[in-house]
Short mmCIF file of C-alpha atoms in Angstrom, two decimals:
data_model
loop_
_atom_site.label_atom_id
_atom_site.label_comp_id
_atom_site.label_asym_id
_atom_site.label_seq_id
_atom_site.Cartn_x
_atom_site.Cartn_y
_atom_site.Cartn_z
CA UNK Q 1 -20.55 -39.96 39.63
CA UNK Q 2 -23.68 -42.09 39.20
CA UNK Q 3 -25.36 -39.80 36.65
CA UNK Q 4 -22.11 -39.23 34.81
CA UNK Q 5 -21.72 -42.99 34.53
CA UNK Q 6 -25.28 -43.15 33.25
CA UNK Q 7 -24.35 -40.72 30.46
CA UNK Q 8 -21.37 -42.92 29.73
CA UNK Q 9 -23.46 -46.12 29.63
CA UNK Q 10 -26.00 -44.50 27.29
CA UNK Q 11 -23.25 -43.53 24.87
CA UNK Q 12 -23.77 -39.78 25.32
CA UNK Q 13 -20.14 -39.41 26.36
CA UNK Q 14 -17.34 -41.95 25.95
CA UNK Q 15 -15.03 -40.71 28.70
CA UNK Q 16 -16.72 -40.91 32.12
CA UNK Q 17 -14.02 -38.57 33.55
CA UNK Q 18 -14.87 -35.81 31.07
CA UNK Q 19 -17.44 -34.17 33.37
CA UNK Q 20 -18.47 -34.31 37.00
CA UNK Q 21 -21.85 -35.12 38.50
CA UNK Q 22 -22.39 -31.48 39.53
CA UNK Q 23 -21.65 -30.26 36.00
CA UNK Q 24 -24.02 -32.67 34.29
CA UNK Q 25 -26.63 -33.60 36.83
CA UNK Q 26 -29.08 -32.39 34.18
CA UNK Q 27 -28.26 -31.75 30.53
CA UNK Q 28 -29.97 -28.58 29.32
CA UNK Q 29 -28.60 -28.50 25.77
CA UNK Q 30 -27.79 -31.25 23.30
CA UNK Q 31 -27.33 -30.86 19.54
CA UNK Q 32 -25.85 -32.86 16.67
CA UNK Q 33 -24.48 -31.66 13.31
CA UNK Q 34 -23.89 -34.48 10.86
CA UNK Q 35 -21.47 -32.30 8.89
CA UNK Q 36 -19.91 -29.31 10.65
CA UNK Q 37 -17.51 -28.00 8.00
CA UNK Q 38 -19.70 -24.99 7.16
CA UNK Q 39 -20.17 -24.20 10.85
CA UNK Q 40 -16.38 -24.16 11.19
CA UNK Q 41 -15.98 -21.91 8.12
CA UNK Q 42 -18.61 -19.44 9.34
CA UNK Q 43 -17.22 -19.19 12.87
CA UNK Q 44 -13.67 -18.80 11.57
CA UNK Q 45 -14.92 -16.02 9.30
CA UNK Q 46 -16.25 -13.98 12.24
CA UNK Q 47 -13.42 -14.73 14.66
CA UNK Q 48 -11.92 -11.23 14.50
CA UNK Q 49 -12.35 -11.12 18.29
CA UNK Q 50 -11.31 -13.87 20.69
CA UNK Q 51 -14.36 -13.85 22.94
CA UNK Q 52 -17.92 -14.29 21.73
CA UNK Q 53 -21.35 -14.24 23.29
CA UNK Q 54 -23.33 -17.43 22.62
CA UNK Q 55 -27.11 -17.67 22.90
CA UNK Q 56 -28.79 -21.07 22.83
CA UNK Q 57 -32.45 -20.68 21.83
CA UNK Q 58 -35.24 -22.78 20.36
CA UNK Q 59 -34.47 -21.25 16.95
CA UNK Q 60 -30.85 -22.42 17.02
CA UNK Q 61 -27.53 -20.89 18.10
CA UNK Q 62 -26.43 -17.26 17.87
CA UNK Q 63 -22.73 -16.36 18.18
CA UNK Q 64 -21.92 -12.63 18.47
CA UNK Q 65 -18.54 -10.86 18.35
CA UNK Q 66 -17.64 -7.19 18.15
CA UNK Q 67 -14.58 -4.99 17.97
CA UNK Q 68 -13.91 -1.49 19.28
CA UNK Q 69 -17.64 -0.71 19.49
CA UNK Q 70 -17.57 -0.10 15.73
CA UNK Q 71 -18.37 -3.46 14.12
CA UNK Q 72 -20.50 -6.35 15.30
CA UNK Q 73 -21.08 -9.74 13.68
CA UNK Q 74 -23.65 -12.35 14.67
CA UNK Q 75 -23.73 -15.85 13.19
CA UNK Q 76 -27.05 -17.68 13.27
CA UNK Q 77 -26.89 -21.47 13.00
CA UNK Q 78 -30.55 -22.28 12.52
CA UNK Q 79 -32.25 -25.25 14.11
CA UNK Q 80 -32.79 -26.77 10.65
CA UNK Q 81 -29.01 -27.26 10.34
CA UNK Q 82 -29.01 -29.83 13.14
CA UNK Q 83 -30.12 -33.45 12.94
CA UNK Q 84 -30.82 -33.30 16.69
CA UNK Q 85 -31.52 -30.20 18.77
CA UNK Q 86 -32.83 -30.24 22.33
CA UNK Q 87 -32.94 -27.25 24.67
CA UNK Q 88 -34.39 -27.59 28.16
CA UNK Q 89 -33.20 -24.66 30.31
CA UNK Q 90 -34.49 -24.09 33.84
CA UNK Q 91 -37.67 -22.09 34.25
CA UNK Q 92 -35.81 -18.90 35.15
CA UNK Q 93 -33.72 -18.83 31.95
CA UNK Q 94 -33.30 -15.33 30.56
CA UNK Q 95 -34.65 -14.26 27.21
CA UNK Q 96 -32.85 -12.14 24.64
CA UNK Q 97 -36.14 -10.62 23.57
CA UNK Q 98 -39.78 -11.43 23.14
CA UNK Q 99 -41.54 -13.56 25.75
CA UNK Q 100 -39.82 -14.06 29.11
CA UNK Q 101 -40.76 -17.74 28.72
CA UNK Q 102 -38.64 -18.09 25.61
CA UNK Q 103 -35.89 -20.67 26.35
CA UNK Q 104 -32.45 -19.11 26.24
CA UNK Q 105 -29.04 -19.99 27.67
CA UNK Q 106 -26.41 -17.21 27.28
CA UNK Q 107 -22.70 -17.58 27.98
CA UNK Q 108 -19.33 -16.25 26.88
CA UNK Q 109 -16.97 -18.46 24.89
CA UNK Q 110 -13.41 -18.19 23.58
CA UNK Q 111 -14.12 -18.55 19.87
CA UNK Q 112 -10.52 -19.37 18.96
CA UNK Q 113 -10.42 -22.30 21.38
CA UNK Q 114 -13.75 -23.60 20.08
CA UNK Q 115 -12.76 -23.39 16.40
CA UNK Q 116 -9.39 -24.97 17.20
CA UNK Q 117 -11.29 -27.94 18.59
CA UNK Q 118 -13.40 -28.21 15.44
CA UNK Q 119 -10.34 -27.94 13.19
CA UNK Q 120 -9.03 -31.32 14.33
CA UNK Q 121 -11.49 -33.20 12.09
CA UNK Q 122 -11.93 -30.65 9.30
CA UNK Q 123 -9.07 -31.63 6.99
CA UNK Q 124 -9.44 -34.58 4.64
CA UNK Q 125 -12.41 -36.20 2.93
CA UNK Q 126 -13.88 -37.68 6.07
CA UNK Q 127 -17.49 -37.98 7.15
CA UNK Q 128 -17.39 -36.31 10.56
CA UNK Q 129 -20.14 -35.34 12.97
CA UNK Q 130 -20.30 -32.94 15.91
CA UNK Q 131 -22.22 -33.30 19.14
CA UNK Q 132 -22.46 -30.50 21.70
CA UNK Q 133 -23.66 -30.81 25.29
CA UNK Q 134 -24.06 -28.32 28.12
CA UNK Q 135 -25.69 -28.20 31.50
CA UNK Q 136 -26.23 -24.45 31.45
CA UNK Q 137 -24.88 -21.40 33.24
CA UNK Q 138 -21.27 -21.86 34.39
CA UNK Q 139 -20.86 -25.34 32.93
CA UNK Q 140 -18.35 -26.12 30.15
CA UNK Q 141 -19.44 -26.80 26.59
CA UNK Q 142 -18.69 -30.43 25.80
CA UNK Q 143 -17.67 -30.98 22.17
CA UNK Q 144 -17.65 -34.52 20.79
CA UNK Q 145 -16.16 -34.99 17.32
CA UNK Q 146 -16.59 -38.33 15.59
CA UNK Q 147 -14.84 -39.25 12.37
CA UNK Q 148 -16.77 -42.03 10.65
CA UNK Q 149 -14.67 -44.49 8.72
CA UNK Q 150 -12.38 -47.44 9.21
CA UNK Q 151 -10.89 -46.03 12.41
CA UNK Q 152 -14.03 -44.37 13.86
CA UNK Q 153 -11.93 -41.78 15.68
CA UNK Q 154 -13.63 -39.85 18.50
CA UNK Q 155 -12.33 -36.72 20.23
CA UNK Q 156 -14.00 -35.16 23.27
CA UNK Q 157 -13.21 -31.60 24.37
CA UNK Q 158 -14.41 -29.63 27.38
CA UNK Q 159 -14.44 -25.92 26.49
CA UNK Q 160 -14.66 -23.55 29.44
CA UNK Q 161 -17.44 -20.96 29.24
CA UNK Q 162 -17.55 -17.48 30.73
CA UNK Q 163 -20.17 -15.29 32.34
CA UNK Q 164 -22.38 -13.44 29.83
CA UNK Q 165 -21.20 -9.96 28.90
CA UNK Q 166 -22.93 -7.01 27.27
CA UNK Q 167 -22.86 -6.44 23.50
CA UNK Q 168 -23.96 -3.35 21.59
CA UNK Q 169 -27.69 -3.20 20.93
CA UNK Q 170 -27.87 -2.37 17.23
CA UNK Q 171 -30.67 -2.76 14.73
CA UNK Q 172 -32.04 -1.34 11.50
CA UNK Q 173 -35.62 -2.35 12.17
CA UNK Q 174 -37.42 0.99 12.39
CA UNK Q 175 -39.03 1.38 8.96
CA UNK Q 176 -39.25 5.15 9.42
CA UNK Q 177 -35.46 5.36 9.77
CA UNK Q 178 -34.51 2.95 6.98
CA UNK Q 179 -33.42 4.84 3.86
CA UNK Q 180 -32.26 1.96 1.64
CA UNK Q 181 -32.82 -1.76 1.24
CA UNK Q 182 -30.81 -3.63 -1.38
CA UNK Q 183 -30.54 -7.37 -2.08
CA UNK Q 184 -27.46 -8.43 -4.03
CA UNK Q 185 -25.98 -11.70 -5.28
CA UNK Q 186 -23.45 -12.74 -2.69
CA UNK Q 187 -20.53 -13.83 -4.86
CA UNK Q 188 -20.91 -10.82 -7.17
CA UNK Q 189 -20.78 -8.46 -4.22
CA UNK Q 190 -17.73 -10.26 -2.82
CA UNK Q 191 -15.92 -10.02 -6.17
CA UNK Q 192 -16.80 -6.33 -6.43
CA UNK Q 193 -15.27 -5.54 -3.04
CA UNK Q 194 -12.27 -7.75 -3.87
CA UNK Q 195 -11.48 -5.51 -6.83
CA UNK Q 196 -11.40 -2.40 -4.64
CA UNK Q 197 -8.07 -1.11 -3.36
CA UNK Q 198 -7.30 -3.35 -0.39
CA UNK Q 199 -4.77 -0.81 0.93
CA UNK Q 200 -7.27 2.04 1.15
CA UNK Q 201 -8.23 3.52 4.50
CA UNK Q 202 -11.90 4.38 4.04
CA UNK Q 203 -14.78 3.51 1.76
CA UNK Q 204 -17.69 5.85 1.04
CA UNK Q 205 -21.07 4.33 0.25
CA UNK Q 206 -23.45 6.57 -1.71
CA UNK Q 207 -27.00 5.32 -2.30
CA UNK Q 208 -29.59 7.38 -4.17
CA UNK Q 209 -33.05 7.01 -5.71
CA UNK Q 210 -31.47 8.47 -8.87
CA UNK Q 211 -28.83 6.97 -11.16
CA UNK Q 212 -26.20 5.69 -10.63
CA UNK Q 213 -28.16 4.55 -7.54
CA UNK Q 214 -25.16 3.06 -5.72
CA UNK Q 215 -21.55 4.21 -5.71
CA UNK Q 216 -18.60 2.83 -3.74
CA UNK Q 217 -15.57 5.07 -3.49
CA UNK Q 218 -12.33 4.29 -1.69
CA UNK Q 219 -9.84 6.75 -0.18
CA UNK Q 220 -6.22 5.97 0.60
CA UNK Q 221 -2.86 7.56 1.17
CA UNK Q 222 -1.88 10.64 -0.86
CA UNK Q 223 -5.59 11.24 -1.53
CA UNK Q 224 -5.74 8.34 -4.00
CA UNK Q 225 -9.29 7.46 -4.97
CA UNK Q 226 -11.10 4.70 -6.86
CA UNK Q 227 -14.81 4.23 -7.41
CA UNK Q 228 -17.40 1.92 -8.93
CA UNK Q 229 -21.00 2.75 -9.84
CA UNK Q 230 -23.98 0.39 -9.89
CA UNK Q 231 -27.40 1.11 -11.36
CA UNK Q 232 -30.61 -0.55 -10.22
CA UNK Q 233 -30.68 -2.49 -13.51
CA UNK Q 234 -27.39 -4.25 -12.74
CA UNK Q 235 -27.42 -8.06 -12.86
CA UNK Q 236 -25.76 -7.99 -9.46
CA UNK Q 237 -28.86 -6.53 -7.80
CA UNK Q 238 -31.85 -8.68 -6.92
CA UNK Q 239 -33.96 -5.83 -5.52
CA UNK Q 240 -33.33 -2.12 -4.93
CA UNK Q 241 -35.26 0.32 -2.76
CA UNK Q 242 -34.10 3.78 -1.71
CA UNK Q 243 -36.30 6.52 -0.27
CA UNK Q 244 -33.61 9.08 0.54
CA UNK Q 245 -30.11 9.76 -0.78
CA UNK Q 246 -27.35 8.97 1.71
CA UNK Q 247 -23.57 9.32 1.80
CA UNK Q 248 -21.54 7.77 4.61
CA UNK Q 249 -17.92 6.73 5.05
CA UNK Q 250 -16.71 3.55 6.78
CA UNK Q 251 -13.37 1.97 7.62
CA UNK Q 252 -12.50 -0.33 4.75
CA UNK Q 253 -10.93 -2.70 7.29
CA UNK Q 254 -14.44 -3.43 8.58
CA UNK Q 255 -15.62 -4.37 5.07
CA UNK Q 256 -12.57 -6.60 4.75
CA UNK Q 257 -13.63 -8.43 7.91
CA UNK Q 258 -17.09 -8.97 6.44
CA UNK Q 259 -15.58 -10.25 3.18
CA UNK Q 260 -14.49 -13.44 4.94
CA UNK Q 261 -18.17 -14.30 5.24
CA UNK Q 262 -19.19 -12.79 1.89
CA UNK Q 263 -16.90 -15.34 0.22
CA UNK Q 264 -19.29 -18.05 1.49
CA UNK Q 265 -22.54 -16.24 0.70
CA UNK Q 266 -25.32 -16.90 -1.78
CA UNK Q 267 -27.25 -13.66 -1.11
CA UNK Q 268 -26.65 -10.44 0.82
CA UNK Q 269 -29.23 -7.96 2.10
CA UNK Q 270 -27.81 -4.48 2.61
CA UNK Q 271 -29.70 -1.89 4.65
CA UNK Q 272 -28.87 1.58 5.94
CA UNK Q 273 -30.71 3.98 8.22
CA UNK Q 274 -30.67 7.76 8.37
CA UNK Q 275 -27.79 7.70 10.87
CA UNK Q 276 -25.57 5.74 8.50
CA UNK Q 277 -25.65 2.42 10.37
CA UNK Q 278 -24.86 -0.22 7.75
CA UNK Q 279 -26.33 -3.70 8.09
CA UNK Q 280 -25.28 -6.67 5.97
CA UNK Q 281 -27.38 -9.82 6.25
CA UNK Q 282 -25.47 -12.67 4.65
CA UNK Q 283 -27.20 -15.93 3.72
CA UNK Q 284 -24.98 -19.02 3.47
CA UNK Q 285 -26.11 -22.34 2.04
CA UNK Q 286 -25.36 -25.24 4.36
CA UNK Q 287 -24.31 -28.66 3.12
CA UNK Q 288 -27.98 -29.71 2.91
CA UNK Q 289 -31.07 -27.62 2.18
CA UNK Q 290 -30.67 -25.55 5.37
CA UNK Q 291 -29.07 -22.11 5.72
CA UNK Q 292 -26.83 -20.22 8.10
CA UNK Q 293 -26.91 -16.46 8.40
CA UNK Q 294 -24.41 -13.83 9.47
CA UNK Q 295 -25.48 -10.29 10.28
CA UNK Q 296 -22.95 -7.45 10.35
CA UNK Q 297 -23.49 -3.99 11.80
CA UNK Q 298 -20.88 -1.42 10.78
CA UNK Q 299 -20.92 2.05 12.30
CA UNK Q 300 -20.03 5.01 10.07
CA UNK Q 301 -17.04 7.23 10.60
CA UNK Q 302 -17.73 10.63 12.08
CA UNK Q 303 -18.00 13.23 9.33
CA UNK Q 304 -16.51 16.69 9.56
CA UNK Q 305 -19.99 18.12 9.98
CA UNK Q 306 -20.43 15.94 13.05
CA UNK Q 307 -17.48 17.65 14.69
CA UNK Q 308 -19.00 21.09 14.41
#
């Protein structure tokens, strides 16, 4: 317990029984958020699945969830959001892409348990900070919440991690396959979707180089339909680019899941490829001048022509 006691004496942890010597013989990850309310809001917004894949990298933290192999969401908490961020994985740490020397610690995490821990200090007008520590593969994620004020309350949680698991490999990066790129004002886009029929089953997204340029049409029971048209001169749009007309249908439930994040957004980048894969890149202003990002991939429904 010598090294654990050393962590305790240095003030890194307050409870020397929180971790064992084998778990924290060497800390590989340590980060501090002076205000974690937006982190909590973002992670709650994507918690439509219990288990998430977490990637600790030099650029920050990526948290990925997916459901039924039809929708995937990844939250990116950039390094600039943290007042302290140190990552020192062993030399054989895996990389999610790029150079094999890129530091990266992947692990599975129960997102509900983690957000429940954060929720303890979210309510009220308190100045609270978050510190996270981890040894690496197999070790728990230590969460230290400190509420600054007259009482200076501190809560320490040890959240069990899981072995890494595979997620869908999705991207809309091939420029030859991209057929539309649209940047919209986040709150305007959220309000637009909010006005659509929430009880509908499907939503069809039509994007064209010609007017009306973008059309959203919902389909519900008894063949009820509602639609809205947007031209490229709309105040909602920041930029509009479309090289090929496309028409694809998606489950409206998946858009409703994304709306939890859109409600926090300042800007949204929407992209589609020639297979109908829809990507939403959501930018969220943090409490300071930094930003968090959430990227959604939504797969289209199979059309009747696909069945033949």
